[in-house]
mmCIF file of C-alpha atoms in Angstrom:
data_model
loop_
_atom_site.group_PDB
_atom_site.id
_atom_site.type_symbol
_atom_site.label_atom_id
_atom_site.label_comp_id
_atom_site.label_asym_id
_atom_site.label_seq_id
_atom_site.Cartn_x
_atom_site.Cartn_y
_atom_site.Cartn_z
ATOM 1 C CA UNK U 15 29.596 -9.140 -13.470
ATOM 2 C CA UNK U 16 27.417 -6.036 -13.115
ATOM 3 C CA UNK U 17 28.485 -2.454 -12.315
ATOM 4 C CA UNK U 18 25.619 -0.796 -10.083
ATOM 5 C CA UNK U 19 25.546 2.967 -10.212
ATOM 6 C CA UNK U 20 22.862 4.473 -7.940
ATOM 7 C CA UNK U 21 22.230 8.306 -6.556
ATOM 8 C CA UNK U 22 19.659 9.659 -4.460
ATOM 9 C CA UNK U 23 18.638 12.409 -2.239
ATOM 10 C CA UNK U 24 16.434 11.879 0.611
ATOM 11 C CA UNK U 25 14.919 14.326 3.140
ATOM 12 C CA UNK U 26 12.898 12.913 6.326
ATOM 13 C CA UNK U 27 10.866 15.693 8.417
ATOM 14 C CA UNK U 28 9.545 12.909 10.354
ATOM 15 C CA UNK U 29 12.903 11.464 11.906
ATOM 16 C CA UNK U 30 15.534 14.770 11.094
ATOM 17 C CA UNK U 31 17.119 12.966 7.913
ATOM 18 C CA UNK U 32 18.675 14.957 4.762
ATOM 19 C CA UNK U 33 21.468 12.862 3.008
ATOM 20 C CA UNK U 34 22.923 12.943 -0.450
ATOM 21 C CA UNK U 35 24.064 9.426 -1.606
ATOM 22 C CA UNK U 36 26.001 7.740 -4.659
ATOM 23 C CA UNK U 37 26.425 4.295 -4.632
ATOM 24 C CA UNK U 38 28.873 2.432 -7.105
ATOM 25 C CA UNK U 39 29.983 -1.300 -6.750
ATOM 26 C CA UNK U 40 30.315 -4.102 -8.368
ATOM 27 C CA UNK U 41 27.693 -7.369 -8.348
ATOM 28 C CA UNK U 42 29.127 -11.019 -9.901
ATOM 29 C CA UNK U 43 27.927 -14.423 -9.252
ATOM 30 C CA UNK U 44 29.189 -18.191 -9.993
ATOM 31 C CA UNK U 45 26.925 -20.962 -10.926
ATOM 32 C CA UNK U 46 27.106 -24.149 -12.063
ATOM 33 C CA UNK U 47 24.557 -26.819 -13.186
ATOM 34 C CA UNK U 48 24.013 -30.450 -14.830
ATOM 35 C CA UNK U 49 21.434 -32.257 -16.361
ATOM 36 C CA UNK U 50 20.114 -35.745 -17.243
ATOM 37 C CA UNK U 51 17.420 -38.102 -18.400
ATOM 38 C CA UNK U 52 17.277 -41.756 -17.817
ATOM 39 C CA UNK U 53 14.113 -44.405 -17.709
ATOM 40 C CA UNK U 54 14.549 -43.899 -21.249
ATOM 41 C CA UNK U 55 13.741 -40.324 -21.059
ATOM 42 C CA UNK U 56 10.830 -40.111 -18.954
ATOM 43 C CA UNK U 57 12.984 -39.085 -15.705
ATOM 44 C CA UNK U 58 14.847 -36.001 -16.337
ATOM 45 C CA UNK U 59 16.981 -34.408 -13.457
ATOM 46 C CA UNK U 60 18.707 -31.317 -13.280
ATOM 47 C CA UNK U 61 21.222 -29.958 -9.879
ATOM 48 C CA UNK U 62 22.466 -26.693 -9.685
ATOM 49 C CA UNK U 63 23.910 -24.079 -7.588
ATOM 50 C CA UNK U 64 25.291 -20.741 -7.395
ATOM 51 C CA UNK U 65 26.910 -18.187 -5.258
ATOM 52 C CA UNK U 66 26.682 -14.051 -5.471
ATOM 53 C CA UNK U 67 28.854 -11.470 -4.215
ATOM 54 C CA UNK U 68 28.933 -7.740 -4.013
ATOM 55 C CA UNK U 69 31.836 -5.538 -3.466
ATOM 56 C CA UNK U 70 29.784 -2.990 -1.242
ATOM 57 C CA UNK U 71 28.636 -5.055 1.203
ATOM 58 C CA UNK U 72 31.019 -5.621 4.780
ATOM 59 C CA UNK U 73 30.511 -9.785 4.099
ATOM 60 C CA UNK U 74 29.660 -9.070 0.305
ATOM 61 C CA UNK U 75 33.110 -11.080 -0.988
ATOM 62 C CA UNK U 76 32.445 -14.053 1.566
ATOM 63 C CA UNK U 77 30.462 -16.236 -1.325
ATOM 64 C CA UNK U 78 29.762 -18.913 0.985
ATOM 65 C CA UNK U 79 27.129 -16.947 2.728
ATOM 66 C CA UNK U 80 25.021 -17.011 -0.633
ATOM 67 C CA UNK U 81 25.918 -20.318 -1.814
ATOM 68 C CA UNK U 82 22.586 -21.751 -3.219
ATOM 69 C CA UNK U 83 21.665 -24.875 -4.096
ATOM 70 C CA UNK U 84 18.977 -26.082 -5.911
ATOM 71 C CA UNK U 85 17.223 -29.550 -7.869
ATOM 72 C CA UNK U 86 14.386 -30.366 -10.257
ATOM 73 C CA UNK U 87 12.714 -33.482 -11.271
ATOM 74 C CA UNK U 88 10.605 -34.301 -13.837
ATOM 75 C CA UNK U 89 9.148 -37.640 -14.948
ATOM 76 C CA UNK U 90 6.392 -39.145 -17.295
ATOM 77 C CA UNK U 91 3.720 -40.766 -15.417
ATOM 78 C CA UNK U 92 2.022 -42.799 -18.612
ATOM 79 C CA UNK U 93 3.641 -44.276 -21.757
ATOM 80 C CA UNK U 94 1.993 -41.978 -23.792
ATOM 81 C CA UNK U 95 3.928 -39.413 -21.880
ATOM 82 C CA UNK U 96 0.615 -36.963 -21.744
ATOM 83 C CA UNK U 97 1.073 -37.137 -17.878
ATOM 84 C CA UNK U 98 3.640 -35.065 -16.207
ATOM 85 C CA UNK U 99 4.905 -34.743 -12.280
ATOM 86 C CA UNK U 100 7.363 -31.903 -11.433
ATOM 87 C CA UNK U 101 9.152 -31.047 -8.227
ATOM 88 C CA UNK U 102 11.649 -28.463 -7.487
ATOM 89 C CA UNK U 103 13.471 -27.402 -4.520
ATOM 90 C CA UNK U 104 16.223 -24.562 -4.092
ATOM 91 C CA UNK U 105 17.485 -21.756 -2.256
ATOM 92 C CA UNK U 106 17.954 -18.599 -3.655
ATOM 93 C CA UNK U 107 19.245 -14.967 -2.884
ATOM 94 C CA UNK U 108 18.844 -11.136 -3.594
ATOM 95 C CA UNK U 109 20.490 -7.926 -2.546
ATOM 96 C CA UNK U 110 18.575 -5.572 -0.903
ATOM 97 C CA UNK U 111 16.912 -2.216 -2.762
ATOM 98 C CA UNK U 112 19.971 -0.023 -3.887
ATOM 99 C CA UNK U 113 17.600 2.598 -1.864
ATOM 100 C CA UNK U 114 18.570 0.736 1.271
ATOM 101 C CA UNK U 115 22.121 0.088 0.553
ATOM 102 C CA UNK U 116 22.411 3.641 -0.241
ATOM 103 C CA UNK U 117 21.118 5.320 3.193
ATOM 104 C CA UNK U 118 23.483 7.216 5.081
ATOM 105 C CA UNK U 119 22.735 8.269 8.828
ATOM 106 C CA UNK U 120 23.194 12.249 9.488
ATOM 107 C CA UNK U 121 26.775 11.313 9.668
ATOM 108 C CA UNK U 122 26.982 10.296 6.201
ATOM 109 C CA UNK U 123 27.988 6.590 7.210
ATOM 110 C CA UNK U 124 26.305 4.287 5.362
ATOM 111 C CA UNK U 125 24.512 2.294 8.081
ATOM 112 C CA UNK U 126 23.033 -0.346 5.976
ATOM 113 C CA UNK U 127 26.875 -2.207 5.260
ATOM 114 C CA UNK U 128 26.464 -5.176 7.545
ATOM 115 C CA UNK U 129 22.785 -6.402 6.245
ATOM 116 C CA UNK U 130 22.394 -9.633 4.612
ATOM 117 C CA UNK U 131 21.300 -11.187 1.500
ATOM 118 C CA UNK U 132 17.402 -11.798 1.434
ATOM 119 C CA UNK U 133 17.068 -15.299 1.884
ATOM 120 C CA UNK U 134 14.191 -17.949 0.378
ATOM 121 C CA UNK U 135 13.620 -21.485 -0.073
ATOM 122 C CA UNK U 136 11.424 -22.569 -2.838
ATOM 123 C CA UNK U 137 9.618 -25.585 -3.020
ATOM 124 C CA UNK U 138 7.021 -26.421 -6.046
ATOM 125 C CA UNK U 139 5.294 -29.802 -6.980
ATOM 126 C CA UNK U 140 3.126 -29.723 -10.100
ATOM 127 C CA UNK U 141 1.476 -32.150 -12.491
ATOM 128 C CA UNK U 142 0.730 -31.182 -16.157
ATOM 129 C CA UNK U 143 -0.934 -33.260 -18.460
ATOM 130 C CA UNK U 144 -0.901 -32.890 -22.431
ATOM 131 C CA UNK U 145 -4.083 -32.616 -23.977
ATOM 132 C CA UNK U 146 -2.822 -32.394 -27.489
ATOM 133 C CA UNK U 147 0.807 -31.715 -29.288
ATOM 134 C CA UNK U 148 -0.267 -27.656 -28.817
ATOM 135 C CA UNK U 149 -2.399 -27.264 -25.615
ATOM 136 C CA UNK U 150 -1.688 -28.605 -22.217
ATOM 137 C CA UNK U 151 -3.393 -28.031 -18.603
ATOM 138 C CA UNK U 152 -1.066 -27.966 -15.027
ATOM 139 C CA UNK U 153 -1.615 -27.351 -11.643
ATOM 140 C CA UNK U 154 1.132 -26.305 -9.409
ATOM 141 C CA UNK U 155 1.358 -25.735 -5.708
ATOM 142 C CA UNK U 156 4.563 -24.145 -4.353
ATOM 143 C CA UNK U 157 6.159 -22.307 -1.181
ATOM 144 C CA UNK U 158 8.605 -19.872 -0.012
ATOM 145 C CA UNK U 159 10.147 -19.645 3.432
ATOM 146 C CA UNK U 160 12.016 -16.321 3.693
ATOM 147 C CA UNK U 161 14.930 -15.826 5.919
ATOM 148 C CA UNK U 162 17.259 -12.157 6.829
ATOM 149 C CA UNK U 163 14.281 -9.752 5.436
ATOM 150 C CA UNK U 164 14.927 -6.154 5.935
ATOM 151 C CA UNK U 165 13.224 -4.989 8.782
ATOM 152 C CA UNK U 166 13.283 -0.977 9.742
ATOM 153 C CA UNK U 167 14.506 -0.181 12.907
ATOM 154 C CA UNK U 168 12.444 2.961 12.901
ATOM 155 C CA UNK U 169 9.404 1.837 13.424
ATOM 156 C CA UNK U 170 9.964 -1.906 13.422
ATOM 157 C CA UNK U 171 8.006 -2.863 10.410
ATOM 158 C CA UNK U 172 9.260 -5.461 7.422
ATOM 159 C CA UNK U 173 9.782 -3.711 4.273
ATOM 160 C CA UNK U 174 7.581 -6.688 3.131
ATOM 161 C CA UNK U 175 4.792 -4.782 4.388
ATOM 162 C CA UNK U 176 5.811 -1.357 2.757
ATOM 163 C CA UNK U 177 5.830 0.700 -0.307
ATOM 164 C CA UNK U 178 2.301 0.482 -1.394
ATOM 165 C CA UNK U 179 1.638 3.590 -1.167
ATOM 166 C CA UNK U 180 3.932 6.769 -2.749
ATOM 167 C CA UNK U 181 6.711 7.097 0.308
ATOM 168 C CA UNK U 182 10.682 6.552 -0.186
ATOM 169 C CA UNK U 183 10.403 2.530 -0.014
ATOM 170 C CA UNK U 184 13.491 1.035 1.907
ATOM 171 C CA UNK U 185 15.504 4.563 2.601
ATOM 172 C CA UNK U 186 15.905 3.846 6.386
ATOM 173 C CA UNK U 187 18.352 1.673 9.122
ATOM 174 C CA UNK U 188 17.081 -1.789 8.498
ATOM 175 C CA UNK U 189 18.325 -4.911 10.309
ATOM 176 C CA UNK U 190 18.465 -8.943 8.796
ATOM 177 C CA UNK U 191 15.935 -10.496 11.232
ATOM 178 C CA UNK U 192 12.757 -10.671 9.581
ATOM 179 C CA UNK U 193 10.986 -14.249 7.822
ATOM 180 C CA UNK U 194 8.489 -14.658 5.591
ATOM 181 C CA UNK U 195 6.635 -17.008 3.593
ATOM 182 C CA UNK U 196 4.637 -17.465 0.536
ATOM 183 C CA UNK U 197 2.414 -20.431 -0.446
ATOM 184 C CA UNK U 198 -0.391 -21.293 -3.125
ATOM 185 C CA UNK U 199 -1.780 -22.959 -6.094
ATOM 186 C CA UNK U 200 -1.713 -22.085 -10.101
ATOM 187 C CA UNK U 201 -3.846 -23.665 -12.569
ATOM 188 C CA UNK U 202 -2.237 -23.142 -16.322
ATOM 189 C CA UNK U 203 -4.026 -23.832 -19.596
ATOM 190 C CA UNK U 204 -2.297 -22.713 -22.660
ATOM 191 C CA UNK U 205 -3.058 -23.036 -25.942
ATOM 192 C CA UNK U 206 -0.143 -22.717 -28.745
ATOM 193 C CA UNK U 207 -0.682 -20.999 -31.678
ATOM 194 C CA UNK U 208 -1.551 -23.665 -34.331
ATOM 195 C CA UNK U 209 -2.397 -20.976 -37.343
ATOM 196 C CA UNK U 210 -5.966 -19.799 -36.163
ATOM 197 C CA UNK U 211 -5.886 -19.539 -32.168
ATOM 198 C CA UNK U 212 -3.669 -19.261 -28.787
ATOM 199 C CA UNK U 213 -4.355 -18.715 -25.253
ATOM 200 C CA UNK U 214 -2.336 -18.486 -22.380
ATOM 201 C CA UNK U 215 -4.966 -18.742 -18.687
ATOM 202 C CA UNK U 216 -3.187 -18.557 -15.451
ATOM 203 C CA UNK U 217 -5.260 -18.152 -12.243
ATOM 204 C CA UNK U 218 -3.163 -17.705 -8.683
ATOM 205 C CA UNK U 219 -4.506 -18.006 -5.308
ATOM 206 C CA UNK U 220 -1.831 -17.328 -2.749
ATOM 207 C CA UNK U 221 -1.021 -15.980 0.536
ATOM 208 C CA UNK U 222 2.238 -13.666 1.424
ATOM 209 C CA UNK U 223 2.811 -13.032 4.917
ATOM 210 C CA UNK U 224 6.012 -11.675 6.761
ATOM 211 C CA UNK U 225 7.017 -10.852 10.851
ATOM 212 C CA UNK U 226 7.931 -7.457 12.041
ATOM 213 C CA UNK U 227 11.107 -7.015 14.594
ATOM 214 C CA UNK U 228 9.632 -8.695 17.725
ATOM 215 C CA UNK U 229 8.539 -11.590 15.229
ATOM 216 C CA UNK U 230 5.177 -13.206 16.852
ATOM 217 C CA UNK U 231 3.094 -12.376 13.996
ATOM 218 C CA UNK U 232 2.977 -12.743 10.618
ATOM 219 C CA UNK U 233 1.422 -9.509 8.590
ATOM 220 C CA UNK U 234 0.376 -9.709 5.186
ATOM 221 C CA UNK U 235 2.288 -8.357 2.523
ATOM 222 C CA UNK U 236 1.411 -5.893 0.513
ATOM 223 C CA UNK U 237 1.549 -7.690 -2.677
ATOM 224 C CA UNK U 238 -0.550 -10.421 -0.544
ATOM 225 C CA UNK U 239 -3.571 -9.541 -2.932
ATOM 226 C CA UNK U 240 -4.814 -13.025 -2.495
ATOM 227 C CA UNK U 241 -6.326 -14.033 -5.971
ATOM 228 C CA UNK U 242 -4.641 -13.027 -9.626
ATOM 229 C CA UNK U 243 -6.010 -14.390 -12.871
ATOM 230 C CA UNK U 244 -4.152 -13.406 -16.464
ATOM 231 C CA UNK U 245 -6.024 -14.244 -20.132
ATOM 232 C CA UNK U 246 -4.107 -13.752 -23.199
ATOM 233 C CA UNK U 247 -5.661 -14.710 -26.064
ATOM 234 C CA UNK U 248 -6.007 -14.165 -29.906
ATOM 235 C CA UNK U 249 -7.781 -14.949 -32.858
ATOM 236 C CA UNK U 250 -6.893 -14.835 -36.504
ATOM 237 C CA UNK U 251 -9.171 -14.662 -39.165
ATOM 238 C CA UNK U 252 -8.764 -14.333 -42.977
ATOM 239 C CA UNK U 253 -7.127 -11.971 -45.108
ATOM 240 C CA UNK U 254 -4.808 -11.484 -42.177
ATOM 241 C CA UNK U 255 -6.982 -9.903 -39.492
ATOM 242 C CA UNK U 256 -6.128 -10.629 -36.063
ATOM 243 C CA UNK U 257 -8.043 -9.635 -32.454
ATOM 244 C CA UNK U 258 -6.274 -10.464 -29.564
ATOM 245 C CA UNK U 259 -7.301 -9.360 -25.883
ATOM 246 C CA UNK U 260 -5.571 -9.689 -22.629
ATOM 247 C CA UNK U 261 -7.330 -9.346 -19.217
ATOM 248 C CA UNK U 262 -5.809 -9.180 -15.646
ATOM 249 C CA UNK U 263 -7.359 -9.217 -12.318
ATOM 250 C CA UNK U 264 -5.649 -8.202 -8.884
ATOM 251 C CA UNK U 265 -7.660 -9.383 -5.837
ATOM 252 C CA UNK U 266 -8.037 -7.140 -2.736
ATOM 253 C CA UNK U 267 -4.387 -5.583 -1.507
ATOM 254 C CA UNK U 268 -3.798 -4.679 2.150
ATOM 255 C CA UNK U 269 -2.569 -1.197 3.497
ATOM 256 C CA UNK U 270 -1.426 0.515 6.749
ATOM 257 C CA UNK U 271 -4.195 3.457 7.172
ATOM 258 C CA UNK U 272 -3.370 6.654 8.104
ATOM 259 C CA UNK U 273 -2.533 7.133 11.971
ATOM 260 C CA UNK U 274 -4.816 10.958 11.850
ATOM 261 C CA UNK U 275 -3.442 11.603 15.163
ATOM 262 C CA UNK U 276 0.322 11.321 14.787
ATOM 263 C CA UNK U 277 -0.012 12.539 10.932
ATOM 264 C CA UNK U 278 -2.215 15.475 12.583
ATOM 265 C CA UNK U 279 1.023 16.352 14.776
ATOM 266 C CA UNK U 280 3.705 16.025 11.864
ATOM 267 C CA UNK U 281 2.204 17.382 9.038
ATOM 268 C CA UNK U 282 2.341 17.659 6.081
ATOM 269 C CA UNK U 283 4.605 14.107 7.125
ATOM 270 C CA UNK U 284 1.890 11.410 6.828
ATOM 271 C CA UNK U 285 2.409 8.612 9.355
ATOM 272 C CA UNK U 286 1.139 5.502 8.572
ATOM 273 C CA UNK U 287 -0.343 3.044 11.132
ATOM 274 C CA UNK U 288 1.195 -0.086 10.803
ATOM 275 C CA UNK U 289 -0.412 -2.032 13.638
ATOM 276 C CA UNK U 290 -3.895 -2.019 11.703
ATOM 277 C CA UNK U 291 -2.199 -3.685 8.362
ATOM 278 C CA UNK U 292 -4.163 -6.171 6.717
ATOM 279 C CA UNK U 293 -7.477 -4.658 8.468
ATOM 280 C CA UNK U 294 -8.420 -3.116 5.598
ATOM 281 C CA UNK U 295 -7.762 -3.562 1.953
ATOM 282 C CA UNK U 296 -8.095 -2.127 -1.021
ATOM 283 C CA UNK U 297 -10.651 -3.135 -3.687
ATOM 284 C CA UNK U 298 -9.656 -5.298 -6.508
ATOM 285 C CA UNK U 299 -8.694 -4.170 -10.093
ATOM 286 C CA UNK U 300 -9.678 -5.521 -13.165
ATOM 287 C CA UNK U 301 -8.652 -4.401 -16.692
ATOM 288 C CA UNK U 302 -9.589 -5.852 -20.165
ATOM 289 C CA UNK U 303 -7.303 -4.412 -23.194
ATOM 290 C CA UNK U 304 -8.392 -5.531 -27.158
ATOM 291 C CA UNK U 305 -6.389 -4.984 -29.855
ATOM 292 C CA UNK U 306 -7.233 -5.699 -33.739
ATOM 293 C CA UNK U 307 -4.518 -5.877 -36.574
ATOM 294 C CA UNK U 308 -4.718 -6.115 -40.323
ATOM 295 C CA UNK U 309 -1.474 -6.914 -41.849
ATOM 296 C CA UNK U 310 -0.254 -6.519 -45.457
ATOM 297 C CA UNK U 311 2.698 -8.665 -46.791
ATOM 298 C CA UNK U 312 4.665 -7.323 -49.915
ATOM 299 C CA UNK U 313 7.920 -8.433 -51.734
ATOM 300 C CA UNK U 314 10.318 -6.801 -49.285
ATOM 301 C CA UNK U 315 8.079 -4.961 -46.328
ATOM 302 C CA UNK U 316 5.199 -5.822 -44.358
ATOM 303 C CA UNK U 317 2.665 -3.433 -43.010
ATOM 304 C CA UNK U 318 0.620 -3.885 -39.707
ATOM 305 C CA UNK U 319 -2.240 -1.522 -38.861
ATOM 306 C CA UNK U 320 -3.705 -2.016 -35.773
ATOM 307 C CA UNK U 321 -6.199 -0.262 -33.161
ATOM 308 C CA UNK U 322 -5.877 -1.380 -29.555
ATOM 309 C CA UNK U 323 -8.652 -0.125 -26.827
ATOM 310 C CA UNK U 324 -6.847 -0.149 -23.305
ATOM 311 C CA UNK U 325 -9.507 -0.376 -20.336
ATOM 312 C CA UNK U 326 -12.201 -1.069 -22.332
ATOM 313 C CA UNK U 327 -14.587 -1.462 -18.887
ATOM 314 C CA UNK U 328 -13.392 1.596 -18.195
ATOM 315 C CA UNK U 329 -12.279 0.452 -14.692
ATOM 316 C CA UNK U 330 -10.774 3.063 -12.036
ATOM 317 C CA UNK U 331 -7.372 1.802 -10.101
ATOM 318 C CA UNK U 332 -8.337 1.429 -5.874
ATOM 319 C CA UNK U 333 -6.433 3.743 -3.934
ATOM 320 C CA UNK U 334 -5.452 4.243 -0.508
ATOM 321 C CA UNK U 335 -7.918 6.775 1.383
ATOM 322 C CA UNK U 336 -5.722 10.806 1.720
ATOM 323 C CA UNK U 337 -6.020 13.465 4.011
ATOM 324 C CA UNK U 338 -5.371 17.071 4.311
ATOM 325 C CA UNK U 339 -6.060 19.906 6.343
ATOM 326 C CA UNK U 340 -9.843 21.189 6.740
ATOM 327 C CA UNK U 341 -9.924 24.755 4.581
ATOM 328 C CA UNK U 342 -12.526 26.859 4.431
ATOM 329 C CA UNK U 343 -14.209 28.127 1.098
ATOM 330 C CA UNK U 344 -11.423 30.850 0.425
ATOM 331 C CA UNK U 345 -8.941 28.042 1.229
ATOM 332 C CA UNK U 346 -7.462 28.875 4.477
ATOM 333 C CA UNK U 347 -6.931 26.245 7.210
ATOM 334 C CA UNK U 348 -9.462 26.335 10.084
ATOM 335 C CA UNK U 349 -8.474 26.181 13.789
ATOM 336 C CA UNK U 350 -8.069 24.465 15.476
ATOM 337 C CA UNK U 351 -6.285 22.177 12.709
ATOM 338 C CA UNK U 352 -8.414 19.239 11.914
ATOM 339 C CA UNK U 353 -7.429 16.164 8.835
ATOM 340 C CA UNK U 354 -10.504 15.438 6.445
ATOM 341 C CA UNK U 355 -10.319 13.166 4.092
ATOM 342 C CA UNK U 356 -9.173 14.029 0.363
ATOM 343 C CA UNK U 357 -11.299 12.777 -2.625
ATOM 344 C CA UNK U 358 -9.303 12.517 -5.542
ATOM 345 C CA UNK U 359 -11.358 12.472 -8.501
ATOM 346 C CA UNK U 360 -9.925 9.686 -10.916
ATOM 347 C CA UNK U 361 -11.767 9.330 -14.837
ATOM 348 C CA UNK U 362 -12.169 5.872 -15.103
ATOM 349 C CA UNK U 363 -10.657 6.934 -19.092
ATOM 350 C CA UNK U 364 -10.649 3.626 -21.912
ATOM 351 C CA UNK U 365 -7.701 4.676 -24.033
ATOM 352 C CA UNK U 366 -7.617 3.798 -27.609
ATOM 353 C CA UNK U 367 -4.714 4.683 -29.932
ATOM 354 C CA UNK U 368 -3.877 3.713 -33.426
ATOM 355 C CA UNK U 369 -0.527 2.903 -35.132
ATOM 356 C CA UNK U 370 1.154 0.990 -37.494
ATOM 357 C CA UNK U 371 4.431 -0.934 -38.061
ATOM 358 C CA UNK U 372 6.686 -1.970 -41.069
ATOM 359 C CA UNK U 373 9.185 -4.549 -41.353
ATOM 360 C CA UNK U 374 11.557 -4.517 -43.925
#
């Protein structure tokens, strides 16, 4: 049982909104799930399910609209038991952003009541095989079919394909009609820690796609970034000195440009054109972090010194072009209006720092 408290004030120029809003219900769920093994432990089942409720909601107490089943499998290919396949199915559910829930029309009605649980299937299939009692090696492919996403009646666009950028995500009249789905491949190594070295190496290639309100076309998402690899990693050398790095990079992530016409008409409203998402897309990030300890061990407290280096390539994060209004050099706006495009300088800064931490 969770108690959701939420507030918010929202003012639209585009489309005449101003609302204040306070939102406070209550969120519970049931669930229930059982386990076994048999084949003398190499098969091992589990079945599940689970049902959530909200008391905001107009069909938030009717649990059978979220009841959600779900299985796994999992059985040893080899009687060494090195080889593993694993399979899972389920169905799952989430309440929409308390920033939906919470908009009110100029009325103050909240006008958001009668939308639905987001709804997904998952379905994964994987095979892992042990290299050794501390490292292992797995490839995984799984999908997600999404059902009842919110879709904006404003402009007609999933919320899938929003908030990427710095506007109110999700404070707008949406309606349950919108599907989605998700599908790829990981490859997993990791690498326990066995007293000198661990390593956890995760590369994702995936697409994420979802339909607007008329729902002949799938647009990509804007998480739908395509590739994402994670290192983790660490080393531990004598006298207790330890480096450990992680890395992360985020492959290319779509955006709706900037409609200059309609933005032109509206400002300083910017309005987004969400017909050309997925035609253009955002370079990718990369960022490489390093951190070195030196611990101390005493009777009753331990001491840990350490420097980490954040961005150590010193990489800059992509954003999404801006515009403004063409100024002259004493800063006054030239007519007839025109938008030019806005150059934000960003230091691509590496960021060390330096602390330390006792344990008693």
């Amino acid at each position: 049982l969770i108690n959701s408290d939420y507030s918010n004030a929202t003012e639209d120029l585009v489309n005449n909104r101003q609302f204040e809003t306070d939102l406070n219900f209550f969120r519970y769920g049931i669930f229930a799930q059982a386990s076994s093994n048999a084949f003398n432990n190499r098969l091992t089942f589990s079945l599940g399910a689970r049902a959530d409720g909200n008391s905001f909601s107009n069909t938030g107490n009717e649990l059978y609209r979220t009841l959600s089943p779900r299985a796994s499998i999992s059985y040893k290919l080899t009687e060494d038991q090195n080889w593993t396949a694993n399979a899972s199915v389920g169905r799952y559910y989430k309440i929409l952003p308390y920033t939906t829930l919470g908009f009110k029309d100029n009325n103050g009605n909240f006008t958001n009541k009668n939308a639905d649980y987001i709804q997904s299937d998952h379905a994964v299939l994987g095979l892992e095989y042990l290299i050794n009692k501390s490292a292992r090696v797995s490839v995984e492919g799984f999908f997600k079919k999404y059902d009842d996403y919110p879709i904006s009646t404003t402009d007609s666009v999933s919320l899938a394909n929003k908030g990427g950028g710095f506007e109110v995500f999700g404070s707008e009249p949406v309606i349950s009609q919108g599907k989605g789905r998700t599908y790829g491949v990981e490859l997993l190594y990791q690498q326990k820690f066995t007293g000198k070295f661990y390593a956890v190496t995760a590369f994702t290639f995936y697409k994420s796609e979802f339909t607007n309100l008329l729902g002949n076309d799938y647009d990509p998402a804007v998480w739908d970034n395509g590739v994402l690899i994670s290192l983790l990693g660490g080393y531990k050398f004598g006298n207790n000195w330890e480096v450990s790095g992680r890395y992360r990079y985020l492959g290319k992530a779509p955006y709706a440009p900037v409609d200059q016409e309609a933005t032109l008409d509206n400002y300083p409203a910017v309005i987004l054109d969400y017909n050309q998402l997925g035609s253009v897309r955002l370079d990718p990030f990369s960022q490489l972090d390093i951190r070195i300890d030196k611990k101390w061990s005493f009777t009753n407290v331990s001491l840990d010194v350490f420097l980490e280096i954040q961005n150590v390539l010193a990489q800059t994060g992509p954003s999404e072009p801006r515009y403004g209004l063409d100024r002259n050099e004493n800063g006054e706006i030239i007519t007839p209006r025109n938008l030019v495009r806005v150059d934000l300088t960003q230091d691509a800064s590496v960021l060390p720092s330096i602390g330390l931490v006792l344990n008693f």
